[in-house]
Short mmCIF file of C-alpha atoms and ligand atoms in Angstrom, two decimals:
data_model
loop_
_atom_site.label_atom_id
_atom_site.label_comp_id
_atom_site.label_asym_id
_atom_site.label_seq_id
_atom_site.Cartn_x
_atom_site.Cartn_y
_atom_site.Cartn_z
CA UNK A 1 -57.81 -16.36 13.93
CA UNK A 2 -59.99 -19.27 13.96
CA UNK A 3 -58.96 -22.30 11.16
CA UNK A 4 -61.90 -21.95 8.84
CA UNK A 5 -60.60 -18.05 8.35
CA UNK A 6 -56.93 -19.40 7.85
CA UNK A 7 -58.08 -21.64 5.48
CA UNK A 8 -60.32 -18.68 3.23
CA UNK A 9 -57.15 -16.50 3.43
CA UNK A 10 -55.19 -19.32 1.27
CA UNK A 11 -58.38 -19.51 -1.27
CA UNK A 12 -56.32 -19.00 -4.43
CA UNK A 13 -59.89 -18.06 -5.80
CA UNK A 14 -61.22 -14.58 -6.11
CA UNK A 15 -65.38 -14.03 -6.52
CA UNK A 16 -65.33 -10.76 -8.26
CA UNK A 17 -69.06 -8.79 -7.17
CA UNK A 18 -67.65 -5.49 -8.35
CA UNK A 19 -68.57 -4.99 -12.00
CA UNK A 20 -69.82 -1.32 -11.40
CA UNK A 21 -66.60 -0.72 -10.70
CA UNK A 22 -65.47 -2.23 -13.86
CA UNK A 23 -65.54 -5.79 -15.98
CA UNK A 24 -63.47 -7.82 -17.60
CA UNK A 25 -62.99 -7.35 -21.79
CA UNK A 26 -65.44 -9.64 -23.28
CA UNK A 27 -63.07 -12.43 -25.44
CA UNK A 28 -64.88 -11.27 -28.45
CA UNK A 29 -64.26 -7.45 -27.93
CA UNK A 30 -60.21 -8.69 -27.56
CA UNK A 31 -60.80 -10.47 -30.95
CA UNK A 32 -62.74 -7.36 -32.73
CA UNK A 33 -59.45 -5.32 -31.49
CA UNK A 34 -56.68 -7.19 -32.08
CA UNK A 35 -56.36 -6.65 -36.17
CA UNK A 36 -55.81 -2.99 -35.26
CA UNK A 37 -52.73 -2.75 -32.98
CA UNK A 38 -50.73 -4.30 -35.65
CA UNK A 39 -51.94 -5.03 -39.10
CA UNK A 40 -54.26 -2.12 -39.78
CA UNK A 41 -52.07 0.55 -37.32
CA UNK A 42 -52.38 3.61 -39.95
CA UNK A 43 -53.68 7.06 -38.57
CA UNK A 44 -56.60 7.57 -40.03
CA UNK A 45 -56.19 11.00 -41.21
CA UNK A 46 -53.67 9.97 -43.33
CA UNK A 47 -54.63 9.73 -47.30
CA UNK A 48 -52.57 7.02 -47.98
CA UNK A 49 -54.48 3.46 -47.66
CA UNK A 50 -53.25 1.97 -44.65
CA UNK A 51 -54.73 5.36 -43.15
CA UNK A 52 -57.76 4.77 -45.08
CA UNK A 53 -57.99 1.21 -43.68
CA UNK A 54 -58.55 2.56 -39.91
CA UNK A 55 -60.58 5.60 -40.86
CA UNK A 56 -62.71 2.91 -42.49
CA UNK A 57 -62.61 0.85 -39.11
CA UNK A 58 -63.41 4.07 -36.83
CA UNK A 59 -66.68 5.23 -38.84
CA UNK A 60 -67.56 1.77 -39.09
CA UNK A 61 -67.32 2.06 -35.28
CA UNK A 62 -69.24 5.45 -35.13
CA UNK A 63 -72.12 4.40 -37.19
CA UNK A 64 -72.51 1.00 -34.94
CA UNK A 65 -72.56 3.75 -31.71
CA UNK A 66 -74.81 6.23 -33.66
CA UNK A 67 -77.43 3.48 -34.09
CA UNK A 68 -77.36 2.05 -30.71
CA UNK A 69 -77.84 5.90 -29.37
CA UNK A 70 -80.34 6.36 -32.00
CA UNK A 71 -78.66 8.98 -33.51
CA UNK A 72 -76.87 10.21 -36.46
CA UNK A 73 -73.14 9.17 -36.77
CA UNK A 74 -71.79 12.73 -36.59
CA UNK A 75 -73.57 13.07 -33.58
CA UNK A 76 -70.79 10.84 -31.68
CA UNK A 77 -67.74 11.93 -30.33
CA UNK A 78 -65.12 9.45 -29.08
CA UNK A 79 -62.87 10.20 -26.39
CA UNK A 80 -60.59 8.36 -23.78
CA UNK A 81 -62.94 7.68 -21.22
CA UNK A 82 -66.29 8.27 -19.26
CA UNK A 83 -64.84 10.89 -17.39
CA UNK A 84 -63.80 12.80 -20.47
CA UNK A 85 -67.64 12.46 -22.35
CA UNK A 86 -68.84 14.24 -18.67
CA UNK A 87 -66.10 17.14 -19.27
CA UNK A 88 -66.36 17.69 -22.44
CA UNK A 89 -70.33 17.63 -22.43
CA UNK A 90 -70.38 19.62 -18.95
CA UNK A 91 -67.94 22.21 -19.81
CA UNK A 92 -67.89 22.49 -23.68
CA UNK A 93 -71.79 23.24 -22.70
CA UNK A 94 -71.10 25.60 -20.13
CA UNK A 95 -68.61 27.47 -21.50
CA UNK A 96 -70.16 27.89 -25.07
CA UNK A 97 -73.45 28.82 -23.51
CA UNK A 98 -71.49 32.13 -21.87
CA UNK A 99 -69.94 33.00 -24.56
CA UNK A 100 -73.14 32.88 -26.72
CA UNK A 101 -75.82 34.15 -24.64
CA UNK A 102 -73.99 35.19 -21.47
CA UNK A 103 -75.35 32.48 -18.90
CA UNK A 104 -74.15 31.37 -15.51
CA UNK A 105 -76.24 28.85 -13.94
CA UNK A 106 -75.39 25.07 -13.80
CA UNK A 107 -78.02 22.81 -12.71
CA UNK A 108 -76.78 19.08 -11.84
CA UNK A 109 -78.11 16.53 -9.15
CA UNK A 110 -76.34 15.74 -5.72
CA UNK A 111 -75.83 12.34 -6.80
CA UNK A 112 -73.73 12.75 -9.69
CA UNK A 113 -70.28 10.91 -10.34
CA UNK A 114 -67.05 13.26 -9.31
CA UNK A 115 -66.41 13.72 -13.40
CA UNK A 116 -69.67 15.83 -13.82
CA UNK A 117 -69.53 17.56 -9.66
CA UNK A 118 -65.78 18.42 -9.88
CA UNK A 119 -66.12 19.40 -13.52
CA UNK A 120 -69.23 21.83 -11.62
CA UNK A 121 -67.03 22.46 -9.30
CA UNK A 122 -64.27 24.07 -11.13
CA UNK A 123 -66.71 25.88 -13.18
CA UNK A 124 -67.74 27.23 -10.45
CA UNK A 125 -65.01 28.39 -9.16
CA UNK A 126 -62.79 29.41 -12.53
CA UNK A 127 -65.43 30.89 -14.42
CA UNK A 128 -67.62 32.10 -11.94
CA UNK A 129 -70.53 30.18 -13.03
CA UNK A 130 -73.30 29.20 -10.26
CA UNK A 131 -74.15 25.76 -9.82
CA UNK A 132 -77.86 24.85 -8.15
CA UNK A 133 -77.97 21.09 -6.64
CA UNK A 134 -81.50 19.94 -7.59
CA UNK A 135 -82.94 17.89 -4.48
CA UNK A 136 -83.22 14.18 -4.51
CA UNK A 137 -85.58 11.88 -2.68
CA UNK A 138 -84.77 9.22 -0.10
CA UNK A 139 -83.98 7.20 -3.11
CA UNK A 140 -81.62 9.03 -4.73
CA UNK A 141 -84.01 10.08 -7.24
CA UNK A 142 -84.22 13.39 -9.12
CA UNK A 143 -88.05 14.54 -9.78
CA UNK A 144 -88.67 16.13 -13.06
CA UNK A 145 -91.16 19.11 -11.16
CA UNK A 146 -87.80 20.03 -9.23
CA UNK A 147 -86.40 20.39 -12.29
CA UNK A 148 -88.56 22.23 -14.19
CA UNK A 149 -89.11 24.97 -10.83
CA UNK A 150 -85.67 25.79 -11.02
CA UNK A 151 -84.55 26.64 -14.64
CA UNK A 152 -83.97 29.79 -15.57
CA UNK A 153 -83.32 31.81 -18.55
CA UNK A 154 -79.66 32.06 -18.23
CA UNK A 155 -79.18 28.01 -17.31
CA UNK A 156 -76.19 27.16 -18.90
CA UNK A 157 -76.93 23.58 -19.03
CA UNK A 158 -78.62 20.57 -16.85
CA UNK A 159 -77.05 17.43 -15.88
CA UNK A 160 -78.33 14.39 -14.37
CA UNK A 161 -76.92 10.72 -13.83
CA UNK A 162 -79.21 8.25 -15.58
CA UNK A 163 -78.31 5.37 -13.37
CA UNK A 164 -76.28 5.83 -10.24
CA UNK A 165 -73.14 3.94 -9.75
CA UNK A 166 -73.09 4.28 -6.12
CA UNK A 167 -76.91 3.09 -5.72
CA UNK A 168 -78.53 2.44 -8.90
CA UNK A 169 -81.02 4.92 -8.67
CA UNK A 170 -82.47 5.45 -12.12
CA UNK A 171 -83.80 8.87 -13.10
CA UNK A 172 -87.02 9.54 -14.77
CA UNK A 173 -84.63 10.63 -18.01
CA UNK A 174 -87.19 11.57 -20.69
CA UNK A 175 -89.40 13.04 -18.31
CA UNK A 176 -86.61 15.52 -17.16
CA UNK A 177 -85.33 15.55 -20.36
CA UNK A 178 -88.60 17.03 -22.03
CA UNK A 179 -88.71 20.08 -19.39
CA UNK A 180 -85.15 20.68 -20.55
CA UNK A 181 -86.39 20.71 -24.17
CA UNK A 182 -89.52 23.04 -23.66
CA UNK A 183 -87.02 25.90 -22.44
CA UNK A 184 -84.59 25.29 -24.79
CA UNK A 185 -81.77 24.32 -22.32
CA UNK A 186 -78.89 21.58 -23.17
CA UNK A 187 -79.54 18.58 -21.12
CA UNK A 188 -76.59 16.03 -20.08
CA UNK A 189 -77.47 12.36 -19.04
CA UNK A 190 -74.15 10.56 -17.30
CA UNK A 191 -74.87 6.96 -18.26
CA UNK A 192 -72.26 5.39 -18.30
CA UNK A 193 -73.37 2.85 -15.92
CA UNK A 194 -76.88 2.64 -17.65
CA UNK A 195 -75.44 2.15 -21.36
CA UNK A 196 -74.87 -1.83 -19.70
CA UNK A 197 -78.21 -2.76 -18.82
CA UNK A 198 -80.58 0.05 -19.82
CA UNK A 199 -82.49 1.29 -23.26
CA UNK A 200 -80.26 4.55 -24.32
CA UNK A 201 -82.28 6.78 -26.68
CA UNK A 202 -80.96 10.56 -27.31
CA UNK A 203 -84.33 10.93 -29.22
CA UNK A 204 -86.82 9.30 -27.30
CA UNK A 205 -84.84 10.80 -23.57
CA UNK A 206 -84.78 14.25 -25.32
CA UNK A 207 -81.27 14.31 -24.07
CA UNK A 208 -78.36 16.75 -26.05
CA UNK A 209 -75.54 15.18 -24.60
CA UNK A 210 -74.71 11.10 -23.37
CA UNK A 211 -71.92 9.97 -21.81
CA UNK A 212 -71.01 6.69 -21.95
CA UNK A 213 -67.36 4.32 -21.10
CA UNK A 214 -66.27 1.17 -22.64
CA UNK A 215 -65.24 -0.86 -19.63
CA UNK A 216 -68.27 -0.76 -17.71
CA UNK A 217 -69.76 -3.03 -19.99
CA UNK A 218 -66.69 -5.40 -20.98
CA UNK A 219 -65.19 -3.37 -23.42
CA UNK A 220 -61.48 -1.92 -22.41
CA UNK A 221 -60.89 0.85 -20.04
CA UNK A 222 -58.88 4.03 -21.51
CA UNK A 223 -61.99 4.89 -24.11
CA UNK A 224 -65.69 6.06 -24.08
CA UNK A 225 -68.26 8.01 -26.39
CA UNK A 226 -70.32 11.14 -26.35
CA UNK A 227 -73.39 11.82 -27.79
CA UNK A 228 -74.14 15.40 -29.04
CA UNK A 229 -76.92 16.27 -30.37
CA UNK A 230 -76.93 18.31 -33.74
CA UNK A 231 -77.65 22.37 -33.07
CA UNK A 232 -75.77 21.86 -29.55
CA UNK A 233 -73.37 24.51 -28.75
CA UNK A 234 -70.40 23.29 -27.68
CA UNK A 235 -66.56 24.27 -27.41
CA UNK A 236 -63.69 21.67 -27.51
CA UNK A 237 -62.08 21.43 -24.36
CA UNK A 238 -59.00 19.49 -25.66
CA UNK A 239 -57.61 21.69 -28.76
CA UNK A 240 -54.91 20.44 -31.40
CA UNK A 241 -55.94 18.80 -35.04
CA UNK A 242 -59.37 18.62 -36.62
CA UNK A 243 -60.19 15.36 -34.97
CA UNK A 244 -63.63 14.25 -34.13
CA UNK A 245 -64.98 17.34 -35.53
CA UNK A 246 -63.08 19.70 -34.31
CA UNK A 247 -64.08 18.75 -30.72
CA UNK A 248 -61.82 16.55 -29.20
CA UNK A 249 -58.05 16.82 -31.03
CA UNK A 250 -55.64 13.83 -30.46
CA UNK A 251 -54.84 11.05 -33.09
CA UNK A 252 -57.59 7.85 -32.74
CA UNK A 253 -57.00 4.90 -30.36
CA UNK A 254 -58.44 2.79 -33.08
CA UNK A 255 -58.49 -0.92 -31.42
CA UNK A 256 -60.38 1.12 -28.32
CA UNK A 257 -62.45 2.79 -30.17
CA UNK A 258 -63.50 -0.64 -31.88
CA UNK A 259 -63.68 -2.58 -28.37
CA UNK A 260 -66.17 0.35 -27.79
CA UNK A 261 -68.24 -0.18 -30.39
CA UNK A 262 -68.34 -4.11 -30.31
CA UNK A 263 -69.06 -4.25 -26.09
CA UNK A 264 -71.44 -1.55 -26.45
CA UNK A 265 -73.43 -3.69 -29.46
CA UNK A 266 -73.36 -7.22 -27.37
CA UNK A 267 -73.94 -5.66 -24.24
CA UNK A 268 -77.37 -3.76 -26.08
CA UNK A 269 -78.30 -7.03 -28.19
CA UNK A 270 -77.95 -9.15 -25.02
CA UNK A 271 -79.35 -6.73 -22.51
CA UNK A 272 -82.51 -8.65 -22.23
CA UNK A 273 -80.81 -11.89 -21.30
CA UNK A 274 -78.04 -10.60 -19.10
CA UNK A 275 -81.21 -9.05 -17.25
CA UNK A 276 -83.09 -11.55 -17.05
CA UNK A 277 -80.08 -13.77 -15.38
CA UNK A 278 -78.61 -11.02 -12.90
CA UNK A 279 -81.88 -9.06 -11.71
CA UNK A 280 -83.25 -12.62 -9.92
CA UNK A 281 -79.61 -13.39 -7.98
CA UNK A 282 -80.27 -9.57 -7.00
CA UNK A 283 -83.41 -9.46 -5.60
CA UNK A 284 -82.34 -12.93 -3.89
CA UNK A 285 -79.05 -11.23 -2.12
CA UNK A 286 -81.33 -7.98 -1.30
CA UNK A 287 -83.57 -9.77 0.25
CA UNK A 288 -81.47 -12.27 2.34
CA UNK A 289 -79.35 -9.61 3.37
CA UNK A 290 -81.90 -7.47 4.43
CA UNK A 291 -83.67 -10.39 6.56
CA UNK A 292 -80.41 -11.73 7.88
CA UNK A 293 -78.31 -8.80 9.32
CA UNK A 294 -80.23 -6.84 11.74
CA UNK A 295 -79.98 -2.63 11.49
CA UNK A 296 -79.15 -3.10 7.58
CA UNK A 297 -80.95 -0.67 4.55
CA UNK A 298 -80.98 -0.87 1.17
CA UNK A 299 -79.54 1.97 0.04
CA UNK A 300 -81.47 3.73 -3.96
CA UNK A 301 -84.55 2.85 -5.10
CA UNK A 302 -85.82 -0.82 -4.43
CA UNK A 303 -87.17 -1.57 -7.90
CA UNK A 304 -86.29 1.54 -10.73
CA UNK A 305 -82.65 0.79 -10.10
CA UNK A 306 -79.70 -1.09 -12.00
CA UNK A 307 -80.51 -5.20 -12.43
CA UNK A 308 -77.12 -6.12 -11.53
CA UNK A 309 -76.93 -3.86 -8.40
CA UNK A 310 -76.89 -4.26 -4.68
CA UNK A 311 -76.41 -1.38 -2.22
CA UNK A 312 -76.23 -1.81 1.51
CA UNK A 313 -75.57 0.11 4.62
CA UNK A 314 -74.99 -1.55 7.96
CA UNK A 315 -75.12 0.82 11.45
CA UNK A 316 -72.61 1.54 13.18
CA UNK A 317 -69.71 -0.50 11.42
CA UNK A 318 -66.58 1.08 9.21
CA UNK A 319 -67.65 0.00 5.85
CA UNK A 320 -63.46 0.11 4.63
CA UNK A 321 -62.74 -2.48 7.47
CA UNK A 322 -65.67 -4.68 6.09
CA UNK A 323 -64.09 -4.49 2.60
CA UNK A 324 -60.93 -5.69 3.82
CA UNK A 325 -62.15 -8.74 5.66
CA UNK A 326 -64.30 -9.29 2.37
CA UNK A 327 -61.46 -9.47 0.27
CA UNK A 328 -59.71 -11.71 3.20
CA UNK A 329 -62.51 -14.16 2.47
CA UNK A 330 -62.17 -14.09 -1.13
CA UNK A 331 -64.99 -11.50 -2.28
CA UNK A 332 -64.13 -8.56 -4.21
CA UNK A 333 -66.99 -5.84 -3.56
CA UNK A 334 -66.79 -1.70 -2.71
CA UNK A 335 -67.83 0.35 -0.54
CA UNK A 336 -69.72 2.70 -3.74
CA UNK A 337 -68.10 4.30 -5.55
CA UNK A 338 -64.15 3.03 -6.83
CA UNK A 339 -62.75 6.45 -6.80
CA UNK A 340 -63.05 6.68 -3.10
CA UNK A 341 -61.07 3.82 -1.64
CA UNK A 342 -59.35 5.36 1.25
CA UNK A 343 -62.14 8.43 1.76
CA UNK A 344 -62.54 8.43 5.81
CA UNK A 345 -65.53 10.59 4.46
CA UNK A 346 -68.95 9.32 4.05
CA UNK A 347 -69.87 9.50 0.41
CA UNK A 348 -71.74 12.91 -0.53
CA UNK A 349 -74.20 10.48 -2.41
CA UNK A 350 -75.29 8.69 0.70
CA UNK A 351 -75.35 11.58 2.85
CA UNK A 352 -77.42 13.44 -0.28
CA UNK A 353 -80.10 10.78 0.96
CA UNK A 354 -80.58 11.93 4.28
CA UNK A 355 -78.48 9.25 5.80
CA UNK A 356 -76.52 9.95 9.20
CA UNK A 357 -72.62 10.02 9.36
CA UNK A 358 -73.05 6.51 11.19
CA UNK A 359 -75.14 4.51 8.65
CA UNK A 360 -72.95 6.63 5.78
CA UNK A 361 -69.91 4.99 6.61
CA UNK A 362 -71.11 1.33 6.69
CA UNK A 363 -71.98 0.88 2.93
CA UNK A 364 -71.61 -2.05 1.01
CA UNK A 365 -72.01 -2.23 -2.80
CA UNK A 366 -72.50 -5.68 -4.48
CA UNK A 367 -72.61 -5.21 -8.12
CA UNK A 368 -72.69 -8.71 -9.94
CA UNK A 369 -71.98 -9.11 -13.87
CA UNK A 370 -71.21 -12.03 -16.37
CA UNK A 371 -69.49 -14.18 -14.07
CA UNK A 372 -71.28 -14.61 -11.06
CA UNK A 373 -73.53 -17.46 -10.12
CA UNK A 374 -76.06 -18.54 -8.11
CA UNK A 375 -73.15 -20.01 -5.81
CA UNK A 376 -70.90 -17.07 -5.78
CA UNK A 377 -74.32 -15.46 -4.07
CA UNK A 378 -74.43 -18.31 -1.93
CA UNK A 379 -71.02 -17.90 -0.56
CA UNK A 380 -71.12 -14.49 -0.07
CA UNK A 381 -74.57 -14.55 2.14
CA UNK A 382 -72.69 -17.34 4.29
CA UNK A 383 -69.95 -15.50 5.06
CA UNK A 384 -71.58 -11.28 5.42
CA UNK A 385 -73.84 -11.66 7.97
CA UNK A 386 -71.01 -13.12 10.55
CA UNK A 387 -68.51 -10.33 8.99
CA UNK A 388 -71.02 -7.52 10.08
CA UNK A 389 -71.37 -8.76 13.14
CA UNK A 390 -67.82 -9.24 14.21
CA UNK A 391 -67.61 -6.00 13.24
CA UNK A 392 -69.85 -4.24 15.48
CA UNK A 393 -68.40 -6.48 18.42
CA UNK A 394 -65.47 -4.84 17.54
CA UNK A 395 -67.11 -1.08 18.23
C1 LIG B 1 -67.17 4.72 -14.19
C2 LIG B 1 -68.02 5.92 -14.27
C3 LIG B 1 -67.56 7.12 -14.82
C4 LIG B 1 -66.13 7.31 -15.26
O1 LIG B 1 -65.85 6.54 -16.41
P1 LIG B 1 -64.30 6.21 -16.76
O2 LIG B 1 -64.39 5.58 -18.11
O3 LIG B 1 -63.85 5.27 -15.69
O4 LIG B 1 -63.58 7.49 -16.75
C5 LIG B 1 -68.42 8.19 -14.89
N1 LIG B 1 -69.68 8.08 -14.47
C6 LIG B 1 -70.17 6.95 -13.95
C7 LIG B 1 -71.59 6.89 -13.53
C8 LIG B 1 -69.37 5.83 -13.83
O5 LIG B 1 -69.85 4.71 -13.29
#
């Protein structure tokens, strides 16, 4: 191991280029939450006031959410995470549409995150329902005409991801949303990457149901929203009290539910700016890395995608393996998506775009957030093209 490799694996410091995966609470979030672990702890369904004092705090919270969604207040449902907004919308949906007007068929994209395919999944196979995969482009992207050829009387329900976490493909949402509307079937957007950087609108998308998850935009992990639109059918899929209308039972995590509400308003009043810094340092590393490492593609669209987001695959090298001797160097980054650290398995969203087994497996996802720099960039196109290539001296 040569010196200058020695001396990178004693770097105390860590450059962190995985905020898709998740970010760090925002100090101000902390500071929103901390009055309600201790002072104000009452449940609010209690009538006495200490009860009344967090029920005040959580529809304080709901109304903040319902106006960033554009939406009415009892049209948000909290929950404990992303991946619980994608069950509940995907199977509440499905399972109230059969039991009101008998239907069977689940349409969803091939690029969706494993809480709305293995929520499909399991529908699938429990309930018997069918579920279509609507074709995607070489970008990841879904086209509204696909859409709109394969609906059918007895859909249950459509979902699509608004921005991908694995690529940061973003959909044409109110475009597929309006075909949804103009045949009268419930339409679920995934966007719980997009709520970060992108404009979320349940009226203007013509979407029925929005997922979104605190810690993707520095609010805490453990707690995420749901949009619903009024006149949706839906069935809790979590049963006990009356809590959130009836549709998702379990006493509030109040200071969660507040960290929500505050990320989700500072991450939508300083979209513009956080855009505005990150999207430049992204097309810089996209386009150095392309130029510098030979056999290397973007992976999603090059423009319509998230600002912060970098997606890579390299030929013929074991994407894992260049992880590790990332995070030997001092870079945190993924190979996609977080949930599949240890896969051997190309990812069903790259291989969704056409792309062979051998590029599949060589991905790279760079996904930069509040604290990266210029420099960080720097340091990590000094060091990746020589990684790559060590790599495929090694094959
Ligand atoms: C992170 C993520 C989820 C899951 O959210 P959790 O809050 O971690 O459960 C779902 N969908 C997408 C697109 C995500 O990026």
């Amino acid at each position: 191991m040569s010196r200058q490799s020695v001396r990178d694996m004693n770097r105390s410091h860590k450059i962190y280029l995985d905020y898709a995966a998740t970010t760090p609470v925002d100090p101000r979030v902390i500071d929103a939450m901390l009055p309600y672990f201790g002072q104000v702890f009452g449940n609010p369904s209690s009538v006495h006031r200490l009860g009344q004092q967090s029920e005040a705090a959580l529809e304080t919270a709901r109304e903040t959410v319902a106006q960033l969604l554009n939406c009415q207040p009892n049209e948000i449902v909290f929950t404990s995470c992303g991946t619980e907004s994608d069950n509940l919308a995907l199977r509440g949906v499905a399972l109230a549409a059969r039991r009101d007007r008998g239907a069977q068929h689940i349409l969803i994209s091939p690029v969706e995150h494993h809480a709305v395919s293995n929520t499909a999944a399991q529908l699938a196979e429990l309930h018997g329902f069918e579920v279509e995969l609507l074709p995607v482009d070489a970008n990841g992207m879904v086209h509204p005409d696909e859409v709109a050829g394969r609906l059918r009387p007895n859909t249950a329900v459509v979902s699509v991801i608004y921005a991908n976490n694995e690529i940061g493909t973003i959909n044409p949402l109110a475009e597929i949303g309006e075909i949804c509307a103009e045949h009268g079937v419930p339409f679920h957007t995934d966007a719980v990457q997009a709520a970060a950087y992108l404009e979320v609108d349940g009226e203007k998308q013509h979407v029925n149901l929005m997922s979104i998850g605190a810690h993707k935009f520095y609010g805490p992990k453990g707690v995420g929203a749901l949009f619903i639109r009024q006149g949706t059918a839906i069935l809790p899929i979590q049963t006990g009290g009356g809590q959130e209308f009836g549709l998702r039972a379990g006493t509030h995590n109040i200071p969660y539910i507040v960290g929500l509400a505050e990320a989700f308003r500072l991450a939508q009043q300083e979209r513009v700016t956080r855009i505005e810094r990150l999207q430049p340092l992204r097309d810089h590393l996209i386009g150095q890395v392309l130029e510098e490492i030979p056999h290397s593609r973007l992976t999603g669209h090059p423009t319509l995608r998230l600002p912060n987001h970098a997606s890579f695959v390299f030929a013929g090298i074991d994407g894992n393996a260049l992880l590790m001797m990332l995070d030997v160097e001092g870079f945190a980054c993924s190979s996609g998506s977080a949930c599949k650290t240890g896969d051997p398995e190309p990812s069903e969203v790259l291989t969704a775009l056409g792309l062979s087994r051998a590029w599949a497996l060589g991905s790279l996802r760079i996904t930069l957030g509040e604290g990266t720099t210029a420099d960080h960039v720097e340091e990590l196109l000094r060091v990746l093209p020589r990684l790559v290539a060590n790599l495929r001296k090694i094959h």
